[in-house]
């Protein structure tokens, strides 16, 4: 069996319950389960239950929330807690997506709290890190990624980080049609891997790439053994296109 791969769809603010049911009906026959491949759908909160029901027959498919509050309950208008997301059908949580950080002012401290709470609840966190174009051009890619990792991981003991998943998503590549080259991505993946190693985190934490992935660049990205899967926004919204991406051959 080849190395495990994760294909994570981030639907952002698209696809309500009816659209999710329609998506599943069209997608499932095109994407039969493949050994060693796991699929995630990070859907709007109102869609979690419909998506969980629509994919219920597929143990290789998980449903996730795109954001949560770290408190279990309370007076936090407009937020959802991890227990609420889980009750709706989510088993994974996207944490620290760049749109949360840059459009909604989410801080590294908040990202850390969300990660801690997600792990404590036994759900799978998908932690996103990545630099802006100005940071890259200023030669600060490494320091930004390390700072984001520190903000999220420092509060947690290394042996409590199971089942962490990380995605490297350069902000300048998200939704811009401008993806990082496989070499750019691999360089940051190695940095992340080194940081995890230094923390004593187990060596097989999956590190995904995200940012303007499509069915063409997916082939060259997945040809690199440092890349354990893909986090995909725009190109995950159509069942036919997403089915093509999750079937991308892995050349070992
Ligand atoms: P994109 O989004 O694939 O549309 O660039 C990726 C993401 O935001 O996770």
mmCIF file of C-alpha atoms and ligand atoms in Angstrom:
data_model
loop_
_atom_site.group_PDB
_atom_site.id
_atom_site.type_symbol
_atom_site.label_atom_id
_atom_site.label_comp_id
_atom_site.label_asym_id
_atom_site.label_seq_id
_atom_site.Cartn_x
_atom_site.Cartn_y
_atom_site.Cartn_z
ATOM 1 C CA UNK A 1 0.000 0.000 0.000
ATOM 2 C CA UNK A 2 1.321 3.452 -0.804
ATOM 3 C CA UNK A 3 1.786 6.156 1.827
ATOM 4 C CA UNK A 4 -1.517 7.414 3.333
ATOM 5 C CA UNK A 5 -2.957 10.557 1.798
ATOM 6 C CA UNK A 6 -5.566 13.029 3.040
ATOM 7 C CA UNK A 7 -7.737 15.036 0.642
ATOM 8 C CA UNK A 8 -9.513 17.831 2.509
ATOM 9 C CA UNK A 9 -12.209 19.965 0.876
ATOM 10 C CA UNK A 10 -12.794 23.403 2.393
ATOM 11 C CA UNK A 11 -16.189 24.530 1.173
ATOM 12 C CA UNK A 12 -15.932 27.892 2.991
ATOM 13 C CA UNK A 13 -19.278 29.744 2.748
ATOM 14 C CA UNK A 14 -20.693 27.518 -0.011
ATOM 15 C CA UNK A 15 -23.169 24.603 -0.219
ATOM 16 C CA UNK A 16 -26.145 24.367 2.140
ATOM 17 C CA UNK A 17 -27.732 21.015 3.100
ATOM 18 C CA UNK A 18 -29.530 20.456 -0.225
ATOM 19 C CA UNK A 19 -26.400 21.245 -2.244
ATOM 20 C CA UNK A 20 -24.365 18.881 -0.041
ATOM 21 C CA UNK A 21 -26.826 16.020 -0.647
ATOM 22 C CA UNK A 22 -26.726 16.668 -4.371
ATOM 23 C CA UNK A 23 -22.923 16.850 -4.283
ATOM 24 C CA UNK A 24 -22.658 13.482 -2.481
ATOM 25 C CA UNK A 25 -25.014 11.802 -4.935
ATOM 26 C CA UNK A 26 -22.870 12.882 -7.874
ATOM 27 C CA UNK A 27 -19.479 12.514 -6.173
ATOM 28 C CA UNK A 28 -19.736 9.088 -4.527
ATOM 29 C CA UNK A 29 -20.015 6.981 -7.702
ATOM 30 C CA UNK A 30 -17.050 8.876 -9.186
ATOM 31 C CA UNK A 31 -14.776 8.407 -6.178
ATOM 32 C CA UNK A 32 -14.913 4.882 -4.748
ATOM 33 C CA UNK A 33 -12.833 4.287 -1.602
ATOM 34 C CA UNK A 34 -9.089 3.853 -2.160
ATOM 35 C CA UNK A 35 -6.853 2.082 0.350
ATOM 36 C CA UNK A 36 -4.812 4.600 2.339
ATOM 37 C CA UNK A 37 -6.812 7.637 1.189
ATOM 38 C CA UNK A 38 -8.980 9.630 3.584
ATOM 39 C CA UNK A 39 -11.374 12.362 2.454
ATOM 40 C CA UNK A 40 -12.517 15.292 4.591
ATOM 41 C CA UNK A 41 -15.232 17.836 3.883
ATOM 42 C CA UNK A 42 -15.042 21.040 5.950
ATOM 43 C CA UNK A 43 -18.514 22.424 5.417
ATOM 44 C CA UNK A 44 -20.586 25.360 6.734
ATOM 45 C CA UNK A 45 -22.047 24.619 10.191
ATOM 46 C CA UNK A 46 -25.601 24.423 8.839
ATOM 47 C CA UNK A 47 -24.472 21.715 6.409
ATOM 48 C CA UNK A 48 -22.636 19.415 8.860
ATOM 49 C CA UNK A 49 -25.579 17.104 9.610
ATOM 50 C CA UNK A 50 -26.729 16.773 5.996
ATOM 51 C CA UNK A 51 -23.160 16.063 4.856
ATOM 52 C CA UNK A 52 -22.597 13.511 7.644
ATOM 53 C CA UNK A 53 -25.799 11.725 6.604
ATOM 54 C CA UNK A 54 -25.026 11.893 2.894
ATOM 55 C CA UNK A 55 -21.561 10.339 3.372
ATOM 56 C CA UNK A 56 -22.556 7.978 6.189
ATOM 57 C CA UNK A 57 -21.921 4.825 4.154
ATOM 58 C CA UNK A 58 -18.303 5.765 3.562
ATOM 59 C CA UNK A 59 -15.916 5.169 6.485
ATOM 60 C CA UNK A 60 -13.113 6.810 4.470
ATOM 61 C CA UNK A 61 -15.005 10.145 4.497
ATOM 62 C CA UNK A 62 -15.092 12.525 7.484
ATOM 63 C CA UNK A 63 -17.025 15.753 7.988
ATOM 64 C CA UNK A 64 -15.486 18.771 9.680
ATOM 65 C CA UNK A 65 -16.370 22.248 10.955
ATOM 66 C CA UNK A 66 -14.430 25.259 9.654
ATOM 67 C CA UNK A 67 -14.139 27.012 13.011
ATOM 68 C CA UNK A 68 -15.194 26.531 16.644
ATOM 69 C CA UNK A 69 -15.068 28.324 19.975
ATOM 70 C CA UNK A 70 -12.803 26.752 22.573
ATOM 71 C CA UNK A 71 -15.363 26.935 25.392
ATOM 72 C CA UNK A 72 -17.774 24.021 25.687
ATOM 73 C CA UNK A 73 -20.801 26.297 26.134
ATOM 74 C CA UNK A 74 -21.755 29.781 27.225
ATOM 75 C CA UNK A 75 -22.889 33.223 26.174
ATOM 76 C CA UNK A 76 -20.956 33.504 22.885
ATOM 77 C CA UNK A 77 -23.486 34.710 20.339
ATOM 78 C CA UNK A 78 -22.810 33.456 16.849
ATOM 79 C CA UNK A 79 -20.218 30.870 17.848
ATOM 80 C CA UNK A 80 -20.452 27.086 17.932
ATOM 81 C CA UNK A 81 -18.692 24.838 20.445
ATOM 82 C CA UNK A 82 -16.865 21.595 19.754
ATOM 83 C CA UNK A 83 -19.608 19.487 21.434
ATOM 84 C CA UNK A 84 -22.221 21.190 19.219
ATOM 85 C CA UNK A 85 -20.162 20.536 16.075
ATOM 86 C CA UNK A 86 -19.663 16.939 17.137
ATOM 87 C CA UNK A 87 -23.346 16.430 17.884
ATOM 88 C CA UNK A 88 -24.156 17.747 14.403
ATOM 89 C CA UNK A 89 -21.832 15.132 12.878
ATOM 90 C CA UNK A 90 -18.349 16.674 12.724
ATOM 91 C CA UNK A 91 -15.286 14.632 13.613
ATOM 92 C CA UNK A 92 -12.647 17.148 12.541
ATOM 93 C CA UNK A 93 -12.081 20.888 12.989
ATOM 94 C CA UNK A 94 -10.210 23.303 10.726
ATOM 95 C CA UNK A 95 -8.126 25.580 12.946
ATOM 96 C CA UNK A 96 -6.340 28.833 12.154
ATOM 97 C CA UNK A 97 -7.305 29.037 8.484
ATOM 98 C CA UNK A 98 -5.771 32.191 7.033
ATOM 99 C CA UNK A 99 -9.233 33.664 6.397
ATOM 100 C CA UNK A 100 -9.938 33.319 10.131
ATOM 101 C CA UNK A 101 -6.592 34.874 10.991
ATOM 102 C CA UNK A 102 -6.556 37.690 8.435
ATOM 103 C CA UNK A 103 -10.238 38.533 7.842
ATOM 104 C CA UNK A 104 -11.529 37.916 11.368
ATOM 105 C CA UNK A 105 -8.480 38.804 13.422
ATOM 106 C CA UNK A 106 -7.996 35.404 15.023
ATOM 107 C CA UNK A 107 -4.869 35.489 17.147
ATOM 108 C CA UNK A 108 -2.261 32.808 17.681
ATOM 109 C CA UNK A 109 -3.399 32.531 21.280
ATOM 110 C CA UNK A 110 -6.970 31.800 20.142
ATOM 111 C CA UNK A 111 -5.695 29.277 17.615
ATOM 112 C CA UNK A 112 -3.819 27.557 20.444
ATOM 113 C CA UNK A 113 -6.931 27.410 22.608
ATOM 114 C CA UNK A 114 -8.986 25.951 19.770
ATOM 115 C CA UNK A 115 -6.351 23.306 19.117
ATOM 116 C CA UNK A 116 -6.133 22.366 22.796
ATOM 117 C CA UNK A 117 -9.921 22.088 23.080
ATOM 118 C CA UNK A 118 -10.259 20.058 19.875
ATOM 119 C CA UNK A 119 -7.647 17.529 20.992
ATOM 120 C CA UNK A 120 -9.172 17.328 24.476
ATOM 121 C CA UNK A 121 -12.533 16.505 22.879
ATOM 122 C CA UNK A 122 -10.957 13.713 20.811
ATOM 123 C CA UNK A 123 -11.652 15.300 17.425
ATOM 124 C CA UNK A 124 -9.079 15.640 14.648
ATOM 125 C CA UNK A 125 -7.631 19.157 14.282
ATOM 126 C CA UNK A 126 -6.381 20.378 10.912
ATOM 127 C CA UNK A 127 -4.122 23.287 11.830
ATOM 128 C CA UNK A 128 -3.338 25.757 9.008
ATOM 129 C CA UNK A 129 -0.174 27.841 8.832
ATOM 130 C CA UNK A 130 1.243 30.053 6.094
ATOM 131 C CA UNK A 131 2.794 33.395 5.271
ATOM 132 C CA UNK A 132 1.445 36.392 3.324
ATOM 133 C CA UNK A 133 3.149 37.659 0.167
ATOM 134 C CA UNK A 134 4.651 40.619 2.037
ATOM 135 C CA UNK A 135 6.072 38.242 4.637
ATOM 136 C CA UNK A 136 7.518 35.985 1.917
ATOM 137 C CA UNK A 137 9.040 38.912 0.066
ATOM 138 C CA UNK A 138 10.470 40.201 3.321
ATOM 139 C CA UNK A 139 12.259 36.858 3.827
ATOM 140 C CA UNK A 140 10.082 36.041 6.820
ATOM 141 C CA UNK A 141 8.358 32.845 5.659
ATOM 142 C CA UNK A 142 10.239 30.620 8.096
ATOM 143 C CA UNK A 143 9.854 32.863 11.119
ATOM 144 C CA UNK A 144 6.110 33.333 10.486
ATOM 145 C CA UNK A 145 5.429 29.629 10.062
ATOM 146 C CA UNK A 146 7.477 28.798 13.179
ATOM 147 C CA UNK A 147 5.663 31.510 15.148
ATOM 148 C CA UNK A 148 2.264 30.167 14.084
ATOM 149 C CA UNK A 149 3.322 26.640 15.040
ATOM 150 C CA UNK A 150 4.564 27.890 18.396
ATOM 151 C CA UNK A 151 1.307 29.756 19.070
ATOM 152 C CA UNK A 152 -0.716 26.625 18.459
ATOM 153 C CA UNK A 153 1.582 23.887 19.748
ATOM 154 C CA UNK A 154 3.473 25.423 22.675
ATOM 155 C CA UNK A 155 0.540 25.108 25.114
ATOM 156 C CA UNK A 156 0.233 21.353 24.463
ATOM 157 C CA UNK A 157 2.492 18.466 25.549
ATOM 158 C CA UNK A 158 3.957 16.623 22.547
ATOM 159 C CA UNK A 159 2.397 13.324 23.626
ATOM 160 C CA UNK A 160 -1.064 14.911 23.612
ATOM 161 C CA UNK A 161 -0.943 16.099 20.017
ATOM 162 C CA UNK A 162 -2.420 12.919 18.531
ATOM 163 C CA UNK A 163 -4.215 13.019 15.995
ATOM 164 C CA UNK A 164 -2.785 16.326 14.754
ATOM 165 C CA UNK A 165 -2.835 17.168 11.033
ATOM 166 C CA UNK A 166 -1.142 20.310 9.668
ATOM 167 C CA UNK A 167 -1.689 22.175 6.395
ATOM 168 C CA UNK A 168 0.821 24.581 4.907
ATOM 169 C CA UNK A 169 -1.202 27.178 3.011
ATOM 170 C CA UNK A 170 0.721 30.217 1.776
ATOM 171 C CA UNK A 171 -1.812 33.051 2.048
ATOM 172 C CA UNK A 172 -0.784 34.481 -1.332
ATOM 173 C CA UNK A 173 -1.740 31.194 -2.994
ATOM 174 C CA UNK A 174 -5.240 30.912 -1.523
ATOM 175 C CA UNK A 175 -7.977 31.592 -4.056
ATOM 176 C CA UNK A 176 -5.554 33.506 -6.270
ATOM 177 C CA UNK A 177 -4.832 30.884 -8.931
ATOM 178 C CA UNK A 178 -1.191 31.262 -7.963
ATOM 179 C CA UNK A 179 0.015 28.107 -6.290
ATOM 180 C CA UNK A 180 3.386 27.522 -4.663
ATOM 181 C CA UNK A 181 5.765 25.435 -6.745
ATOM 182 C CA UNK A 182 6.336 21.947 -5.384
ATOM 183 C CA UNK A 183 9.860 23.122 -4.395
ATOM 184 C CA UNK A 184 8.465 26.103 -2.415
ATOM 185 C CA UNK A 185 5.978 23.826 -0.685
ATOM 186 C CA UNK A 186 8.512 21.115 0.112
ATOM 187 C CA UNK A 187 10.885 23.642 1.658
ATOM 188 C CA UNK A 188 8.241 24.751 4.176
ATOM 189 C CA UNK A 189 7.029 21.179 4.715
ATOM 190 C CA UNK A 190 10.588 20.257 5.756
ATOM 191 C CA UNK A 191 10.681 23.218 8.140
ATOM 192 C CA UNK A 192 7.395 22.105 9.723
ATOM 193 C CA UNK A 193 8.655 18.531 9.993
ATOM 194 C CA UNK A 194 11.870 19.740 11.685
ATOM 195 C CA UNK A 195 9.887 21.808 14.164
ATOM 196 C CA UNK A 196 7.696 18.809 14.999
ATOM 197 C CA UNK A 197 10.774 16.646 15.443
ATOM 198 C CA UNK A 198 12.319 19.206 17.782
ATOM 199 C CA UNK A 199 9.127 19.127 19.831
ATOM 200 C CA UNK A 200 9.275 15.337 20.065
ATOM 201 C CA UNK A 201 6.004 14.949 18.157
ATOM 202 C CA UNK A 202 5.622 11.602 16.371
ATOM 203 C CA UNK A 203 7.204 11.605 12.929
ATOM 204 C CA UNK A 204 4.148 10.680 10.894
ATOM 205 C CA UNK A 205 1.958 13.741 11.546
ATOM 206 C CA UNK A 206 0.444 14.373 8.092
ATOM 207 C CA UNK A 207 1.429 17.719 6.552
ATOM 208 C CA UNK A 208 -0.856 18.798 3.688
ATOM 209 C CA UNK A 209 -0.423 21.548 1.099
ATOM 210 C CA UNK A 210 -3.167 24.016 0.207
ATOM 211 C CA UNK A 211 -3.550 27.082 -2.022
ATOM 212 C CA UNK A 212 -4.974 27.098 -5.567
ATOM 213 C CA UNK A 213 -4.695 23.333 -5.933
ATOM 214 C CA UNK A 214 -6.351 21.956 -9.073
ATOM 215 C CA UNK A 215 -6.361 18.646 -10.915
ATOM 216 C CA UNK A 216 -3.257 19.609 -12.894
ATOM 217 C CA UNK A 217 -0.925 20.862 -10.169
ATOM 218 C CA UNK A 218 -2.153 18.120 -7.784
ATOM 219 C CA UNK A 219 -0.130 15.577 -9.764
ATOM 220 C CA UNK A 220 3.192 17.357 -9.326
ATOM 221 C CA UNK A 221 2.486 18.263 -5.687
ATOM 222 C CA UNK A 222 1.629 14.686 -4.750
ATOM 223 C CA UNK A 223 4.713 13.428 -6.560
ATOM 224 C CA UNK A 224 6.706 14.899 -3.656
ATOM 225 C CA UNK A 225 6.953 12.505 -0.745
ATOM 226 C CA UNK A 226 6.994 15.358 1.811
ATOM 227 C CA UNK A 227 3.384 16.237 0.885
ATOM 228 C CA UNK A 228 0.850 13.998 2.634
ATOM 229 C CA UNK A 229 -2.261 15.375 0.999
ATOM 230 C CA UNK A 230 -4.100 18.489 -0.138
ATOM 231 C CA UNK A 231 -6.441 21.099 1.357
ATOM 232 C CA UNK A 232 -8.574 22.492 -1.435
ATOM 233 C CA UNK A 233 -11.103 25.333 -1.582
ATOM 234 C CA UNK A 234 -12.395 26.416 -5.005
ATOM 235 C CA UNK A 235 -11.578 23.176 -6.814
ATOM 236 C CA UNK A 236 -13.513 21.091 -4.251
ATOM 237 C CA UNK A 237 -16.877 22.721 -4.946
ATOM 238 C CA UNK A 238 -17.808 20.700 -8.047
ATOM 239 C CA UNK A 239 -18.189 16.936 -7.534
ATOM 240 C CA UNK A 240 -16.631 15.986 -10.873
ATOM 241 C CA UNK A 241 -13.539 18.168 -10.384
ATOM 242 C CA UNK A 242 -13.061 17.106 -6.764
ATOM 243 C CA UNK A 243 -13.434 13.424 -7.714
ATOM 244 C CA UNK A 244 -10.663 13.893 -10.263
ATOM 245 C CA UNK A 245 -8.371 15.426 -7.615
ATOM 246 C CA UNK A 246 -8.966 12.701 -5.012
ATOM 247 C CA UNK A 247 -8.110 10.108 -7.671
ATOM 248 C CA UNK A 248 -4.767 11.811 -8.490
ATOM 249 C CA UNK A 249 -2.188 9.075 -8.968
ATOM 250 C CA UNK A 250 0.674 9.119 -6.487
ATOM 251 C CA UNK A 251 4.011 8.458 -8.176
ATOM 252 C CA UNK A 252 6.252 7.133 -5.404
HETATM 253 P P1 LIG B 1 -8.208 27.533 -2.663
HETATM 254 O O1 LIG B 1 -8.438 27.581 -1.084
HETATM 255 O O2 LIG B 1 -7.969 26.072 -3.019
HETATM 256 O O3 LIG B 1 -9.469 28.071 -3.261
HETATM 257 O O4 LIG B 1 -7.009 28.358 -2.966
HETATM 258 C C1 LIG B 1 -7.666 26.778 -0.216
HETATM 259 C C2 LIG B 1 -8.086 27.038 1.222
HETATM 260 O O5 LIG B 1 -8.422 28.187 1.557
HETATM 261 O O6 LIG B 1 -8.062 26.134 2.072
#
